PDB file of C-alpha atoms in Angstrom:
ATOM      1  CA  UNK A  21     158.814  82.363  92.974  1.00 70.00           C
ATOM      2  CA  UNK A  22     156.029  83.648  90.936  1.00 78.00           C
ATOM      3  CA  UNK A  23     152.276  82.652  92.730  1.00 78.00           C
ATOM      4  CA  UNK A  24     149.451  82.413  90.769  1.00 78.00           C
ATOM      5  CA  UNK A  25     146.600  85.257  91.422  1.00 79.00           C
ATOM      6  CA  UNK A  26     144.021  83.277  90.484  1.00 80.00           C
ATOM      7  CA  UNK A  27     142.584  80.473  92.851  1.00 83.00           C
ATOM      8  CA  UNK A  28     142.241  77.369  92.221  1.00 86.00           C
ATOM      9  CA  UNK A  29     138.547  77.213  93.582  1.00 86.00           C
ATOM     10  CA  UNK A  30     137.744  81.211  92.995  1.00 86.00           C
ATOM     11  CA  UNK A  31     134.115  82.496  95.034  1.00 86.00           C
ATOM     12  CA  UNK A  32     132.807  83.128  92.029  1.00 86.00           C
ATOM     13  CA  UNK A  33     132.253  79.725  91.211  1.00 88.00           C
ATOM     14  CA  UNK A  34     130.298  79.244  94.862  1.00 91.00           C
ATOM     15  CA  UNK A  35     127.337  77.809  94.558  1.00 94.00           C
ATOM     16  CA  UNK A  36     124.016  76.285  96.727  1.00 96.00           C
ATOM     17  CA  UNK A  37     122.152  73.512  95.980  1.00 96.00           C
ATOM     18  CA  UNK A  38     118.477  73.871  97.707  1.00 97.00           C
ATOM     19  CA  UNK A  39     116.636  70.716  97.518  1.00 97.00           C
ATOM     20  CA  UNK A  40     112.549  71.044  97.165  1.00 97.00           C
ATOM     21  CA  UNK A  41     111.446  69.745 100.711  1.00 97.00           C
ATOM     22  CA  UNK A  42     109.348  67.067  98.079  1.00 96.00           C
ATOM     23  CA  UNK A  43     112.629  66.151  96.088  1.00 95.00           C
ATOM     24  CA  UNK A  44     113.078  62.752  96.005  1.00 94.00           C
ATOM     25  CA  UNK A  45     115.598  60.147  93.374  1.00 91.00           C
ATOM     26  CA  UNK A  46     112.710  60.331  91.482  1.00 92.00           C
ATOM     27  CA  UNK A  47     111.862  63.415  91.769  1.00 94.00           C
ATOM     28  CA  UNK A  48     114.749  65.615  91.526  1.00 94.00           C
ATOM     29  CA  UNK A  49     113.877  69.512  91.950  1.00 97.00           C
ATOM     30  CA  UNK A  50     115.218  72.497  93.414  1.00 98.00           C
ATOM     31  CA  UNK A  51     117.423  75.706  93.075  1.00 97.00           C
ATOM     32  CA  UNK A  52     120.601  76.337  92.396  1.00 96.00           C
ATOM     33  CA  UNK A  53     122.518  79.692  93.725  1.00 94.00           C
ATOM     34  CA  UNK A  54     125.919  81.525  92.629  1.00 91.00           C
ATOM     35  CA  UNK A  55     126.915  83.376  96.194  1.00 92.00           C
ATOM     36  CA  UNK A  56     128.442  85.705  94.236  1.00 89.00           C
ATOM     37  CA  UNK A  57     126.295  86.791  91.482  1.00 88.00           C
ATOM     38  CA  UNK A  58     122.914  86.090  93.565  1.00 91.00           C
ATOM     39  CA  UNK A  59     121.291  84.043  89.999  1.00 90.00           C
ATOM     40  CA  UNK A  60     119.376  81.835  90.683  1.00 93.00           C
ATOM     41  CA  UNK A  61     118.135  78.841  88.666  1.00 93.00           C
ATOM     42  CA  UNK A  62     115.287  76.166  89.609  1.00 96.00           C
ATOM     43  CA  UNK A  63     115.591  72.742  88.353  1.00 96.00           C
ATOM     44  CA  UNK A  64     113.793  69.696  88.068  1.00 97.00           C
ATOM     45  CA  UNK A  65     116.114  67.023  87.060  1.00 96.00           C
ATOM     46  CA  UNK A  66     119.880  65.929  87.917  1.00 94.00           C
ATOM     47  CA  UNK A  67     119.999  66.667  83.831  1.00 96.00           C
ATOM     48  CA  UNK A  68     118.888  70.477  84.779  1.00 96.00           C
ATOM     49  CA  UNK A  69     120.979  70.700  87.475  1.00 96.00           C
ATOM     50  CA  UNK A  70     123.462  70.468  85.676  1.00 95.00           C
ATOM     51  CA  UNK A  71     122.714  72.413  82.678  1.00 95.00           C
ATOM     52  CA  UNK A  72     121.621  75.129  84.956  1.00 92.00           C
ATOM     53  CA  UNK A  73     125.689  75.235  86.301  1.00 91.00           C
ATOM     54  CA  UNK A  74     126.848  75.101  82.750  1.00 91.00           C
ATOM     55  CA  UNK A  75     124.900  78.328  81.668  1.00 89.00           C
ATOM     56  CA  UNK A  76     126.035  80.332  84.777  1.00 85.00           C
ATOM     57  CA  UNK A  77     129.654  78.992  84.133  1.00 83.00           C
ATOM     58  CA  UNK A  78     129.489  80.684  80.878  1.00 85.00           C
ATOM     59  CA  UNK A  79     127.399  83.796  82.227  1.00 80.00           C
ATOM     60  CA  UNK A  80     130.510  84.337  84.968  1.00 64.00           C
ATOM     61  CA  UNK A  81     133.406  83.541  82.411  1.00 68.00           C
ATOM     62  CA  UNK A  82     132.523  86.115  80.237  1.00 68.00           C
ATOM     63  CA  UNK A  83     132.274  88.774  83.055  1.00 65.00           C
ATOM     64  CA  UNK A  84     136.191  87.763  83.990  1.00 58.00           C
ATOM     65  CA  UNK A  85     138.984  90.395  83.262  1.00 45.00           C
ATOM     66  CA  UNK A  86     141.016  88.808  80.153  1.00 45.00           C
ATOM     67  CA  UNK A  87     144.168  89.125  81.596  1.00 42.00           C
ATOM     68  CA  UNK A  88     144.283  89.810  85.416  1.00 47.00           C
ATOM     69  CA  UNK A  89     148.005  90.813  84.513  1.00 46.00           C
ATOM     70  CA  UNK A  90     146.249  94.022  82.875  1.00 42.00           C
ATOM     71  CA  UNK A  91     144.192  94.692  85.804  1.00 46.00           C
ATOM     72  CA  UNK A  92     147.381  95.184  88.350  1.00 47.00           C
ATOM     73  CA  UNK A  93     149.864  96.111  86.355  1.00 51.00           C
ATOM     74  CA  UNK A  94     153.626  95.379  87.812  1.00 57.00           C
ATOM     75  CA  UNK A  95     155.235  97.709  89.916  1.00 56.00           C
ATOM     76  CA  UNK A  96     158.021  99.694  88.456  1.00 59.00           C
ATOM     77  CA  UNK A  97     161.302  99.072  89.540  1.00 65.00           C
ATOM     78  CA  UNK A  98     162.625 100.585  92.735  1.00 61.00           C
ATOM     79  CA  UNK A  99     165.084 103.712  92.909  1.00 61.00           C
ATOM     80  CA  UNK A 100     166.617 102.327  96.540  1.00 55.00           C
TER      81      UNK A 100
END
């Protein structure tokens, strides 16, 4: 059985969602955190919000190891 290294909800996707203690429906502000990179992004809409997850999406995808099969190689065989 072969597992998968990679989770299916990996930490570097973690993220916080501070609301503006003035946010309301209408008014829609705050900050959004990655845990694990520490960016930050402030937003002021549901429509920035969201934008503001796509752009660190991208920012942490493109800091990801191609092939996490080249980062651990496998073990060689054993001589037992």
């Amino acid at each position: 059985m072969i597992l998968n290294p990679e989770s299916k909800y990996p930490n570097r996707r973690m993220y916080v969602v501070k609301l503006r203690s003035d946010a309301t429906a209408q008014a829609f502000a705050g900050r959004l955190e990655n845990l694990v990179t520490g960016d930050q992004h402030d937003f002021s809409s549901a429509e920035e919000l969201l934008k503001s997850m796509l752009v660190d999406l991208d920012s942490v995808a493109g800091q990801q190891a191609t092939d996490p099969a080249e980062e651990f190689p496998p073990l060689p065989p054993s001589s037992t």
